Amino acid sequence: MSSAEPTEAEPTEAGATEQTGPAVREPGRTPRPAAPVPSPLPGLAESARRLADATTTSTALVADALARIEATQPTLNAFRHLRAEAALAEAAEADRRLAAGERLPLLGVPVAVKDDTDVAGLPTHFGCDGERPPAASDSEAVRRLRAAGAVVVGKTNSCELGQWPFTEGTAFGATRNPWNTAHTPGGSSGGSAAAVAAGLVPAALGSDGAGSVRIPAAWTHLVGIKPQRGRISVHPHSDSFQGLTVNGPLARTVADAALLLDAVAGAHPEDFHRPPAVRAADAARRDPGRLRIALAWRPPLTLTGAGPDPEVRRAVTALADTLARLGHHVEEARPRYGLIGLAFVPRATVGIAEFAARHPEPALLDPRTRSALRTGTRLGGRVVRAARAREVRQHRRIGALFDTSGFDVLLTPTTAAPPPRIGRFDDLSAWRTDVAMAAACPYAWPWNVLGWPGVNVPAGFTRSGLPVGAQLLGPSRSEERLIALAAQLEDDRRWFEHRPPV
């Protein structure tokens, strides 16, 4: 793990070992001075509009994205792999298609995906050390991105097997927060969050198995959507992390996150979960109506005694006041979480064990991963099946907040604490790491057990300038309501006007 003191992250070097040719590059080992940083890229919808209007080209946007990634790699270290030559070739082809009059939602727009997602020709390290063969084909989400016309410029850093709310590891160093590089951007989709917050790409895909989209979105001042289980395919996996993990977008605006969600949503023929389609972009333009919103401060039982940091509470209270001023009924409430952790732990550790067992060199895994592997092995079989069988009862008990109490949306802090410093979790045992991250992030993971949607929205900043967030949570298949409410908040609070000082 990285040192607690800020250090230079590892840059991407053209001379690094290439996996499938010169278009694939991995961070090197030799620090170099940071290059001048180009201007941040426009958002996803704005990039698509400029391309359709012929006021820019895909080649220009992709070249700017690659230059900005290269310039910030020594400080932010957001990317594990770049597809520089391949992305520029795809951009040139997109320009030819645009000039011929073809129009697709994301034709020619550069995006990034997290390194737990298969991209043909690139290895999927998922935060791990060691060599991995390149993926033979795209994941279903990437296939849909390409079908929408997007240009994937590279793969962003993730902590090892997505376990922790920080993005650090011996395999790639530390990914840093654009708002303050002494702090983590969160995890496990920290590379995607850092890349979007810093304007390296207009938007990016992450994945969320216990808050891994919403937590880094909160800590980097972004919109992050955890959709309904099955909304975005996780194929080639059929039921990732025992049903806990879903893919989701990170963007600076609700409209951009909704546009990316629409582009990648849909099932693979082998998927288990197939919720009916939603129209996220339409929802982002819709008035949500007057809603009953439950504000919950008490997290589910984690045995840490965790509650929100005073600065988090102040920011979320201000956001709740905004919702009330916009005409919504906001009332404090306490969801009946019960002992939901007894269902989460077996599913999470069995999921880690399933992924860790595929690693060709297990000795390279973090000792905490090996500990989770042993726990997951013990909790497999009947224990995890029983944990999953409880989900129906959990739906009824927690869903009573919506079905019986009549609330439309649950509002909670996304995290209990602002983003920790880089190295905060170094040298901790597996147990102490679990306790520390449960204290910092006790709010997000129950919605992964339920499989229901949630949206992180920026809630403001601490007095020292660190971002914090709030999550809008809903019952099954309620993405459109959550997105409409998030868009209404964004119109009022205009969080997209604030950028980090990169």
Short mmCIF file of C-alpha atoms in Angstrom, two decimals:
data_model
loop_
_atom_site.label_atom_id
_atom_site.label_comp_id
_atom_site.label_asym_id
_atom_site.label_seq_id
_atom_site.Cartn_x
_atom_site.Cartn_y
_atom_site.Cartn_z
CA MET A 1 0.00 0.00 0.00
CA SER A 2 1.10 3.60 -0.47
CA SER A 3 2.74 5.82 2.10
CA ALA A 4 0.65 8.17 4.21
CA GLU A 5 2.67 11.09 2.88
CA PRO A 6 1.77 12.52 -0.56
CA THR A 7 4.07 11.17 -3.26
CA GLU A 8 4.14 11.39 -7.00
CA ALA A 9 1.86 8.86 -8.66
CA GLU A 10 3.23 6.75 -11.46
CA PRO A 11 3.05 8.27 -14.93
CA THR A 12 2.09 6.56 -18.12
CA GLU A 13 5.24 6.00 -20.18
CA ALA A 14 5.25 5.22 -23.88
CA GLY A 15 8.06 2.76 -23.22
CA ALA A 16 6.16 0.67 -20.69
CA THR A 17 5.45 -2.98 -21.40
CA GLU A 18 2.71 -3.25 -23.98
CA GLN A 19 0.05 -5.93 -23.77
CA THR A 20 -1.28 -6.02 -27.32
CA GLY A 21 0.71 -3.43 -29.25
CA PRO A 22 1.60 0.24 -28.98
CA ALA A 23 -2.02 1.33 -28.38
CA VAL A 24 -1.99 -0.24 -24.89
CA ARG A 25 0.02 1.45 -22.17
CA GLU A 26 0.42 0.86 -18.48
CA PRO A 27 1.75 3.28 -15.84
CA GLY A 28 5.52 3.16 -15.75
CA ARG A 29 7.93 3.29 -12.83
CA THR A 30 10.00 6.40 -13.61
CA PRO A 31 8.60 9.73 -12.29
CA ARG A 32 8.75 12.71 -14.61
CA PRO A 33 7.76 16.36 -14.30
CA ALA A 34 4.07 17.00 -14.89
CA ALA A 35 3.27 18.37 -18.35
CA PRO A 36 1.10 21.49 -18.75
CA VAL A 37 -2.51 20.52 -18.17
CA PRO A 38 -4.93 21.15 -21.08
CA SER A 39 -8.37 22.60 -20.36
CA PRO A 40 -10.99 20.24 -18.88
CA LEU A 41 -13.17 18.47 -21.40
CA PRO A 42 -16.81 19.51 -21.80
CA GLY A 43 -19.52 17.28 -20.40
CA LEU A 44 -21.00 14.28 -22.13
CA ALA A 45 -24.12 15.94 -23.56
CA GLU A 46 -22.18 19.05 -24.52
CA SER A 47 -19.49 16.98 -26.26
CA ALA A 48 -22.15 15.09 -28.22
CA ARG A 49 -23.84 18.37 -29.19
CA ARG A 50 -20.60 19.95 -30.41
CA LEU A 51 -19.80 16.87 -32.46
CA ALA A 52 -23.26 16.83 -34.05
CA ASP A 53 -22.99 20.56 -34.79
CA ALA A 54 -19.49 20.08 -36.27
CA THR A 55 -18.02 22.70 -33.92
CA THR A 56 -15.40 20.17 -32.82
CA THR A 57 -14.17 16.77 -33.92
CA SER A 58 -13.85 13.45 -32.16
CA THR A 59 -10.14 13.48 -32.98
CA ALA A 60 -9.75 16.79 -31.14
CA LEU A 61 -11.74 15.65 -28.10
CA VAL A 62 -9.93 12.32 -27.83
CA ALA A 63 -6.54 13.96 -28.30
CA ASP A 64 -7.38 16.49 -25.57
CA ALA A 65 -8.52 13.69 -23.25
CA LEU A 66 -5.31 11.73 -23.80
CA ALA A 67 -3.16 14.82 -23.30
CA ARG A 68 -4.96 15.72 -20.09
CA ILE A 69 -4.65 12.15 -18.80
CA GLU A 70 -0.92 12.12 -19.54
CA ALA A 71 -0.42 15.53 -17.92
CA THR A 72 -2.22 14.60 -14.69
CA GLN A 73 -1.04 11.00 -14.38
CA PRO A 74 1.96 11.94 -12.19
CA THR A 75 -0.34 13.64 -9.68
CA LEU A 76 -3.77 12.00 -9.96
CA ASN A 77 -2.83 8.54 -11.27
CA ALA A 78 -6.39 7.88 -12.45
CA PHE A 79 -5.69 5.34 -15.23
CA ARG A 80 -4.32 1.81 -15.30
CA HIS A 81 -4.36 1.44 -19.11
CA LEU A 82 -4.62 3.81 -22.07
CA ARG A 83 -5.73 2.94 -25.62
CA ALA A 84 -4.03 5.97 -27.18
CA GLU A 85 -3.47 4.81 -30.75
CA ALA A 86 -6.62 2.70 -30.92
CA ALA A 87 -8.75 5.52 -29.49
CA LEU A 88 -7.37 8.04 -31.99
CA ALA A 89 -8.05 5.64 -34.85
CA GLU A 90 -11.62 5.14 -33.61
CA ALA A 91 -12.01 8.92 -33.30
CA ALA A 92 -10.94 9.40 -36.91
CA GLU A 93 -13.52 6.81 -37.97
CA ALA A 94 -16.17 8.59 -35.87
CA ASP A 95 -15.34 11.84 -37.64
CA ARG A 96 -15.87 10.15 -41.00
CA ARG A 97 -19.23 8.81 -39.83
CA LEU A 98 -20.29 12.19 -38.48
CA ALA A 99 -19.30 13.92 -41.71
CA ALA A 100 -21.43 11.38 -43.60
CA GLY A 101 -24.45 12.41 -41.52
CA GLU A 102 -24.60 9.48 -39.09
CA ARG A 103 -25.89 10.30 -35.61
CA LEU A 104 -25.71 8.17 -32.47
CA PRO A 105 -26.11 9.27 -28.84
CA LEU A 106 -22.36 9.25 -28.09
CA LEU A 107 -20.78 9.09 -31.54
CA GLY A 108 -17.17 10.21 -31.16
CA VAL A 109 -17.36 11.11 -27.45
CA PRO A 110 -14.40 9.93 -25.30
CA VAL A 111 -15.27 7.96 -22.14
CA ALA A 112 -13.46 5.74 -19.65
CA VAL A 113 -14.37 2.48 -17.91
CA LYS A 114 -13.23 0.97 -14.63
CA ASP A 115 -10.63 -1.78 -14.65
CA ASP A 116 -13.08 -4.44 -13.52
CA THR A 117 -14.70 -4.20 -16.96
CA ASP A 118 -13.51 -6.24 -19.94
CA VAL A 119 -12.30 -4.24 -22.94
CA ALA A 120 -11.10 -6.39 -25.82
CA GLY A 121 -7.32 -6.35 -26.08
CA LEU A 122 -6.70 -5.05 -22.55
CA PRO A 123 -6.09 -7.07 -19.38
CA THR A 124 -8.67 -6.77 -16.60
CA HIS A 125 -6.51 -6.46 -13.50
CA PHE A 126 -9.31 -5.26 -11.17
CA GLY A 127 -6.73 -3.53 -9.00
CA CYS A 128 -4.50 -6.60 -8.68
CA ASP A 129 -0.78 -7.01 -9.22
CA GLY A 130 0.68 -9.54 -11.65
CA GLU A 131 0.18 -10.33 -15.30
CA ARG A 132 -3.23 -11.00 -16.79
CA PRO A 133 -4.03 -11.95 -20.38
CA PRO A 134 -5.90 -9.41 -22.51
CA ALA A 135 -9.66 -9.85 -22.67
CA ALA A 136 -10.79 -11.62 -25.81
CA SER A 137 -13.98 -9.59 -26.11
CA ASP A 138 -15.79 -6.58 -24.71
CA SER A 139 -18.10 -6.84 -21.73
CA GLU A 140 -21.76 -6.22 -22.57
CA ALA A 141 -21.59 -2.70 -21.09
CA VAL A 142 -18.61 -1.81 -23.29
CA ARG A 143 -20.28 -3.37 -26.31
CA ARG A 144 -23.25 -1.08 -25.72
CA LEU A 145 -20.96 1.93 -25.25
CA ARG A 146 -19.38 1.23 -28.62
CA ALA A 147 -22.81 0.69 -30.21
CA ALA A 148 -23.75 4.18 -28.97
CA GLY A 149 -20.63 5.52 -30.72
CA ALA A 150 -18.43 6.21 -27.69
CA VAL A 151 -14.63 6.02 -27.86
CA VAL A 152 -13.13 4.22 -24.85
CA VAL A 153 -9.83 5.97 -24.12
CA GLY A 154 -8.72 3.72 -21.28
CA LYS A 155 -9.38 1.88 -18.04
CA THR A 156 -9.36 3.58 -14.66
CA ASN A 157 -7.82 2.41 -11.41
CA SER A 158 -9.70 0.37 -8.83
CA CYS A 159 -8.60 -0.97 -5.49
CA GLU A 160 -7.96 -4.71 -5.33
CA LEU A 161 -11.16 -6.57 -6.28
CA GLY A 162 -13.18 -3.45 -5.44
CA GLN A 163 -13.22 -4.11 -1.70
CA TRP A 164 -12.43 -0.76 -0.13
CA PRO A 165 -13.54 2.89 -0.21
CA PHE A 166 -10.07 4.01 -1.29
CA THR A 167 -8.14 3.45 -4.51
CA GLU A 168 -4.63 2.49 -3.48
CA GLY A 169 -2.54 -0.62 -3.99
CA THR A 170 0.94 -2.00 -4.58
CA ALA A 171 0.03 -2.75 -8.20
CA PHE A 172 -0.47 0.88 -9.27
CA GLY A 173 0.17 3.25 -6.33
CA ALA A 174 -2.45 5.68 -5.07
CA THR A 175 -5.10 7.45 -7.08
CA ARG A 176 -5.61 10.93 -5.67
CA ASN A 177 -8.50 13.32 -5.24
CA PRO A 178 -8.47 16.29 -7.67
CA TRP A 179 -9.88 18.54 -4.93
CA ASN A 180 -6.93 17.80 -2.63
CA THR A 181 -4.30 15.30 -3.71
CA ALA A 182 -3.43 14.43 -0.11
CA HIS A 183 -6.83 12.71 0.07
CA THR A 184 -8.43 9.69 -1.58
CA PRO A 185 -11.14 10.12 -4.24
CA GLY A 186 -12.82 7.10 -2.65
CA GLY A 187 -13.29 3.65 -4.02
CA SER A 188 -13.55 1.35 -5.49
CA SER A 189 -14.39 3.42 -8.61
CA GLY A 190 -11.86 6.04 -7.53
CA GLY A 191 -10.05 6.19 -10.85
CA SER A 192 -13.27 6.85 -12.75
CA ALA A 193 -14.32 9.51 -10.22
CA ALA A 194 -10.95 11.28 -10.30
CA ALA A 195 -10.92 11.22 -14.11
CA VAL A 196 -14.37 12.82 -14.40
CA ALA A 197 -13.91 15.33 -11.59
CA ALA A 198 -10.65 16.54 -13.12
CA GLY A 199 -12.17 16.83 -16.61
CA LEU A 200 -9.98 14.12 -18.13
CA VAL A 201 -13.09 12.56 -19.71
CA PRO A 202 -16.69 13.79 -19.89
CA ALA A 203 -18.04 10.76 -17.98
CA ALA A 204 -17.02 7.27 -16.94
CA LEU A 205 -18.42 3.92 -15.90
CA GLY A 206 -17.83 2.55 -12.43
CA SER A 207 -19.29 -0.33 -10.46
CA ASP A 208 -21.04 -0.36 -7.11
CA GLY A 209 -21.06 -3.39 -4.80
CA ALA A 210 -21.21 -1.54 -1.46
CA GLY A 211 -21.27 2.10 -2.55
CA SER A 212 -18.35 2.01 -4.98
CA VAL A 213 -19.98 4.47 -7.39
CA ARG A 214 -21.77 6.61 -4.80
CA ILE A 215 -18.87 6.95 -2.32
CA PRO A 216 -16.29 8.28 -4.83
CA ALA A 217 -18.99 10.46 -6.40
CA ALA A 218 -19.63 11.98 -2.95
CA TRP A 219 -15.93 12.55 -2.30
CA THR A 220 -15.23 14.15 -5.72
CA HIS A 221 -18.38 16.32 -6.14
CA LEU A 222 -20.04 14.21 -8.85
CA VAL A 223 -23.37 12.64 -9.67
CA GLY A 224 -23.15 8.87 -9.36
CA ILE A 225 -26.00 6.51 -10.17
CA LYS A 226 -26.29 3.02 -8.72
CA PRO A 227 -29.06 1.59 -10.90
CA GLN A 228 -31.47 -1.24 -10.21
CA ARG A 229 -29.80 -4.67 -10.24
CA GLY A 230 -29.76 -5.82 -13.86
CA ARG A 231 -30.29 -2.37 -15.36
CA ILE A 232 -26.77 -2.44 -16.81
CA SER A 233 -25.45 -5.88 -17.66
CA VAL A 234 -22.43 -7.18 -15.74
CA HIS A 235 -21.81 -9.86 -18.40
CA PRO A 236 -19.47 -11.83 -18.74
CA HIS A 237 -20.51 -12.25 -15.10
CA SER A 238 -24.10 -13.30 -14.57
CA ASP A 239 -24.50 -12.31 -10.91
CA SER A 240 -21.49 -10.29 -9.81
CA PHE A 241 -20.50 -10.55 -6.15
CA GLN A 242 -23.57 -12.64 -5.32
CA GLY A 243 -25.88 -10.00 -6.77
CA LEU A 244 -24.37 -7.06 -4.85
CA THR A 245 -22.50 -5.36 -7.69
CA VAL A 246 -23.96 -3.30 -10.51
CA ASN A 247 -22.37 -0.99 -13.06
CA GLY A 248 -23.19 2.70 -12.96
CA PRO A 249 -22.24 6.11 -14.43
CA LEU A 250 -20.24 8.95 -12.89
CA ALA A 251 -20.62 12.45 -14.34
CA ARG A 252 -20.62 16.10 -13.36
CA THR A 253 -24.31 16.61 -14.14
CA VAL A 254 -27.50 14.61 -13.82
CA ALA A 255 -28.16 14.91 -17.56
CA ASP A 256 -24.73 13.47 -18.39
CA ALA A 257 -25.13 10.58 -15.94
CA ALA A 258 -28.60 9.85 -17.34
CA LEU A 259 -27.32 9.94 -20.92
CA LEU A 260 -24.59 7.43 -20.10
CA LEU A 261 -27.07 5.23 -18.24
CA ASP A 262 -29.39 5.13 -21.26
CA ALA A 263 -26.47 4.30 -23.55
CA VAL A 264 -25.31 1.23 -21.59
CA ALA A 265 -28.58 -0.05 -20.10
CA GLY A 266 -29.91 -3.40 -21.24
CA ALA A 267 -29.50 -7.11 -20.63
CA HIS A 268 -27.27 -9.73 -22.18
CA PRO A 269 -29.15 -12.91 -23.20
CA GLU A 270 -27.49 -14.81 -20.33
CA ASP A 271 -28.31 -12.26 -17.59
CA PHE A 272 -30.41 -13.36 -14.60
CA HIS A 273 -31.94 -9.94 -13.86
CA ARG A 274 -34.00 -8.07 -16.48
CA PRO A 275 -35.84 -5.02 -15.14
CA PRO A 276 -38.09 -3.18 -17.61
CA ALA A 277 -36.45 -0.32 -19.49
CA VAL A 278 -36.32 3.25 -18.19
CA ARG A 279 -35.79 6.55 -20.01
CA ALA A 280 -33.23 8.22 -17.78
CA ALA A 281 -32.50 11.21 -20.04
CA ASP A 282 -36.22 12.01 -20.25
CA ALA A 283 -36.48 11.77 -16.46
CA ALA A 284 -33.68 14.32 -16.08
CA ARG A 285 -35.91 16.86 -17.88
CA ARG A 286 -39.05 16.02 -15.89
CA ASP A 287 -40.54 17.76 -12.85
CA PRO A 288 -40.52 15.17 -10.03
CA GLY A 289 -43.73 16.52 -8.51
CA ARG A 290 -44.14 17.06 -4.76
CA LEU A 291 -42.56 14.14 -2.91
CA ARG A 292 -42.49 12.83 0.64
CA ILE A 293 -38.84 12.45 1.60
CA ALA A 294 -37.58 10.56 4.65
CA LEU A 295 -34.34 11.92 6.12
CA ALA A 296 -32.42 9.24 8.01
CA TRP A 297 -29.31 9.96 10.06
CA ARG A 298 -28.97 6.59 11.80
CA PRO A 299 -27.09 4.04 9.67
CA PRO A 300 -27.69 0.29 9.82
CA LEU A 301 -25.98 -1.59 12.61
CA THR A 302 -22.21 -1.83 12.00
CA LEU A 303 -21.03 -2.18 15.64
CA THR A 304 -18.82 0.90 15.15
CA GLY A 305 -21.16 3.48 16.69
CA ALA A 306 -20.64 5.53 13.55
CA GLY A 307 -22.68 8.65 12.91
CA PRO A 308 -22.17 11.53 10.51
CA ASP A 309 -19.26 13.92 10.97
CA PRO A 310 -20.59 17.37 11.96
CA GLU A 311 -19.55 18.84 8.62
CA VAL A 312 -21.32 16.04 6.74
CA ARG A 313 -24.42 16.57 8.85
CA ARG A 314 -24.32 20.32 8.19
CA ALA A 315 -24.09 19.80 4.41
CA VAL A 316 -26.85 17.17 4.24
CA THR A 317 -29.09 19.29 6.46
CA ALA A 318 -28.65 22.20 4.05
CA LEU A 319 -29.58 19.94 1.14
CA ALA A 320 -32.68 18.73 3.02
CA ASP A 321 -33.62 22.38 3.60
CA THR A 322 -33.32 22.96 -0.15
CA LEU A 323 -35.67 20.07 -0.84
CA ALA A 324 -38.20 21.53 1.60
CA ARG A 325 -37.90 24.96 -0.01
CA LEU A 326 -38.56 23.33 -3.41
CA GLY A 327 -41.90 22.12 -2.08
CA HIS A 328 -41.18 18.60 -0.87
CA HIS A 329 -42.24 17.27 2.49
CA VAL A 330 -39.08 16.29 4.38
CA GLU A 331 -39.39 14.39 7.64
CA GLU A 332 -36.88 12.51 9.76
CA ALA A 333 -37.48 8.76 9.82
CA ARG A 334 -35.69 5.52 10.72
CA PRO A 335 -35.72 2.72 8.17
CA ARG A 336 -36.02 -0.74 9.71
CA TYR A 337 -32.67 -2.10 8.50
CA GLY A 338 -32.65 -4.96 10.99
CA LEU A 339 -29.55 -7.18 10.94
CA ILE A 340 -29.01 -6.68 7.22
CA GLY A 341 -25.25 -6.98 7.72
CA LEU A 342 -25.71 -10.69 8.36
CA ALA A 343 -26.82 -10.98 4.76
CA PHE A 344 -24.20 -8.61 3.35
CA VAL A 345 -21.04 -10.17 4.83
CA PRO A 346 -21.46 -13.67 3.36
CA ARG A 347 -22.40 -12.30 -0.07
CA ALA A 348 -19.49 -9.82 -0.13
CA THR A 349 -16.80 -12.23 1.09
CA VAL A 350 -17.99 -15.10 -1.12
CA GLY A 351 -17.89 -12.67 -4.05
CA ILE A 352 -14.31 -11.70 -3.19
CA ALA A 353 -13.38 -15.37 -2.86
CA GLU A 354 -14.85 -16.14 -6.28
CA PHE A 355 -12.81 -13.39 -7.95
CA ALA A 356 -9.64 -14.05 -5.93
CA ALA A 357 -9.73 -17.74 -6.85
CA ARG A 358 -9.28 -16.76 -10.51
CA HIS A 359 -6.02 -14.89 -9.83
CA PRO A 360 -3.08 -16.78 -11.39
CA GLU A 361 -0.68 -15.72 -8.61
CA PRO A 362 -2.60 -15.65 -5.28
CA ALA A 363 0.57 -14.78 -3.34
CA LEU A 364 0.49 -11.33 -4.97
CA LEU A 365 -2.88 -10.52 -3.39
CA ASP A 366 -3.08 -8.13 -0.43
CA PRO A 367 -3.09 -10.04 2.90
CA ARG A 368 -6.53 -8.52 3.58
CA THR A 369 -7.81 -10.01 0.33
CA ARG A 370 -6.47 -13.41 1.31
CA SER A 371 -8.24 -13.06 4.66
CA ALA A 372 -11.52 -12.25 2.88
CA LEU A 373 -10.93 -15.21 0.57
CA ARG A 374 -10.66 -17.55 3.57
CA THR A 375 -13.79 -16.07 5.15
CA GLY A 376 -15.71 -16.29 1.88
CA THR A 377 -14.69 -19.90 1.42
CA ARG A 378 -16.09 -20.74 4.87
CA LEU A 379 -19.33 -18.82 4.22
CA GLY A 380 -20.07 -20.34 0.82
CA GLY A 381 -22.69 -22.93 0.08
CA ARG A 382 -25.61 -23.06 2.51
CA VAL A 383 -24.61 -19.89 4.39
CA VAL A 384 -24.58 -17.63 1.35
CA ARG A 385 -27.72 -19.26 -0.04
CA ALA A 386 -29.48 -18.51 3.24
CA ALA A 387 -28.19 -14.93 3.13
CA ARG A 388 -29.63 -14.46 -0.34
CA ALA A 389 -32.93 -16.06 0.65
CA ARG A 390 -33.38 -13.33 3.29
CA GLU A 391 -33.58 -10.68 0.58
CA VAL A 392 -37.35 -11.07 0.09
CA ARG A 393 -37.97 -10.39 3.81
CA GLN A 394 -35.55 -7.48 3.71
CA HIS A 395 -37.48 -6.00 0.81
CA ARG A 396 -40.68 -6.15 2.85
CA ARG A 397 -39.18 -4.80 6.08
CA ILE A 398 -37.18 -1.91 4.62
CA GLY A 399 -39.69 -1.36 1.83
CA ALA A 400 -42.34 -0.58 4.45
CA LEU A 401 -40.79 2.91 4.53
CA PHE A 402 -42.24 3.38 1.06
CA ASP A 403 -45.20 0.98 1.00
CA THR A 404 -46.62 1.58 4.49
CA SER A 405 -45.20 4.90 5.69
CA GLY A 406 -45.84 6.49 2.33
CA PHE A 407 -42.44 8.02 1.64
CA ASP A 408 -41.28 8.36 -1.97
CA VAL A 409 -37.54 8.81 -1.40
CA LEU A 410 -35.05 8.15 1.40
CA LEU A 411 -32.33 10.78 1.92
CA THR A 412 -29.18 9.91 3.86
CA PRO A 413 -25.55 11.04 3.89
CA THR A 414 -23.60 9.02 1.35
CA THR A 415 -20.70 8.71 3.79
CA ALA A 416 -20.32 9.50 7.47
CA ALA A 417 -16.96 11.21 6.95
CA PRO A 418 -15.22 13.45 4.42
CA PRO A 419 -12.58 11.81 2.19
CA PRO A 420 -9.73 10.36 4.28
CA ARG A 421 -6.10 11.11 3.65
CA ILE A 422 -4.07 8.89 1.35
CA GLY A 423 -2.54 6.11 3.42
CA ARG A 424 -5.18 6.24 6.17
CA PHE A 425 -5.76 2.48 5.77
CA ASP A 426 -2.13 1.45 5.28
CA ASP A 427 -0.78 -1.37 7.43
CA LEU A 428 -4.16 -2.14 9.00
CA SER A 429 -5.21 -5.72 9.52
CA ALA A 430 -8.23 -7.04 7.65
CA TRP A 431 -10.43 -6.59 10.73
CA ARG A 432 -9.22 -3.04 11.48
CA THR A 433 -9.66 -2.07 7.82
CA ASP A 434 -13.24 -3.37 7.88
CA VAL A 435 -13.99 -1.44 11.08
CA ALA A 436 -12.43 1.78 9.77
CA MET A 437 -14.27 1.68 6.47
CA ALA A 438 -17.56 0.72 8.15
CA ALA A 439 -17.20 3.79 10.35
CA ALA A 440 -16.47 6.07 7.37
CA CYS A 441 -19.02 4.53 4.97
CA PRO A 442 -21.96 2.95 6.85
CA TYR A 443 -24.82 4.22 4.67
CA ALA A 444 -24.44 2.92 1.12
CA TRP A 445 -24.18 -0.88 1.22
CA PRO A 446 -27.74 -1.88 2.29
CA TRP A 447 -29.10 -0.81 -1.09
CA ASN A 448 -26.72 -3.29 -2.73
CA VAL A 449 -28.24 -6.08 -0.66
CA LEU A 450 -31.71 -4.94 -1.77
CA GLY A 451 -30.68 -4.43 -5.40
CA TRP A 452 -32.56 -1.09 -5.50
CA PRO A 453 -31.41 2.18 -7.11
CA GLY A 454 -29.71 5.18 -5.52
CA VAL A 455 -28.17 8.42 -6.72
CA ASN A 456 -25.38 10.38 -5.06
CA VAL A 457 -25.71 14.14 -5.39
CA PRO A 458 -23.08 16.68 -4.30
CA ALA A 459 -24.05 18.12 -0.90
CA GLY A 460 -21.30 20.72 -0.57
CA PHE A 461 -17.87 21.05 0.96
CA THR A 462 -16.20 20.93 4.34
CA ARG A 463 -14.61 24.11 5.63
CA SER A 464 -11.30 22.82 4.29
CA GLY A 465 -12.75 22.38 0.80
CA LEU A 466 -13.33 18.60 0.69
CA PRO A 467 -16.50 17.41 -1.10
CA VAL A 468 -19.24 15.44 0.64
CA GLY A 469 -22.44 13.94 -0.77
CA ALA A 470 -25.96 12.80 -0.04
CA GLN A 471 -27.77 9.83 -1.51
CA LEU A 472 -31.31 9.72 -2.82
CA LEU A 473 -32.57 6.14 -2.38
CA GLY A 474 -35.74 4.58 -3.70
CA PRO A 475 -37.66 1.33 -3.87
CA SER A 476 -37.37 -1.15 -6.71
CA ARG A 477 -37.07 0.33 -10.21
CA SER A 478 -37.39 3.96 -9.08
CA GLU A 479 -34.50 5.40 -11.10
CA GLU A 480 -36.67 7.86 -13.02
CA ARG A 481 -38.07 9.45 -9.86
CA LEU A 482 -34.60 9.71 -8.28
CA ILE A 483 -33.08 11.18 -11.43
CA ALA A 484 -35.88 13.75 -11.79
CA LEU A 485 -35.41 14.81 -8.15
CA ALA A 486 -31.63 15.00 -8.55
CA ALA A 487 -32.05 17.18 -11.64
CA GLN A 488 -34.37 19.53 -9.77
CA LEU A 489 -31.77 19.86 -7.00
CA GLU A 490 -29.05 20.49 -9.56
CA ASP A 491 -31.06 23.29 -11.19
CA ASP A 492 -31.24 25.00 -7.81
CA ARG A 493 -27.80 24.32 -6.36
CA ARG A 494 -25.79 24.36 -9.62
CA TRP A 495 -23.02 22.18 -8.25
CA PHE A 496 -21.54 21.72 -11.73
CA GLU A 497 -20.23 25.29 -11.61
CA HIS A 498 -17.55 24.23 -9.11
CA ARG A 499 -14.42 22.51 -10.40
CA PRO A 500 -11.35 21.24 -8.54
CA PRO A 501 -8.12 23.27 -8.74
CA VAL A 502 -6.22 20.86 -11.00
#
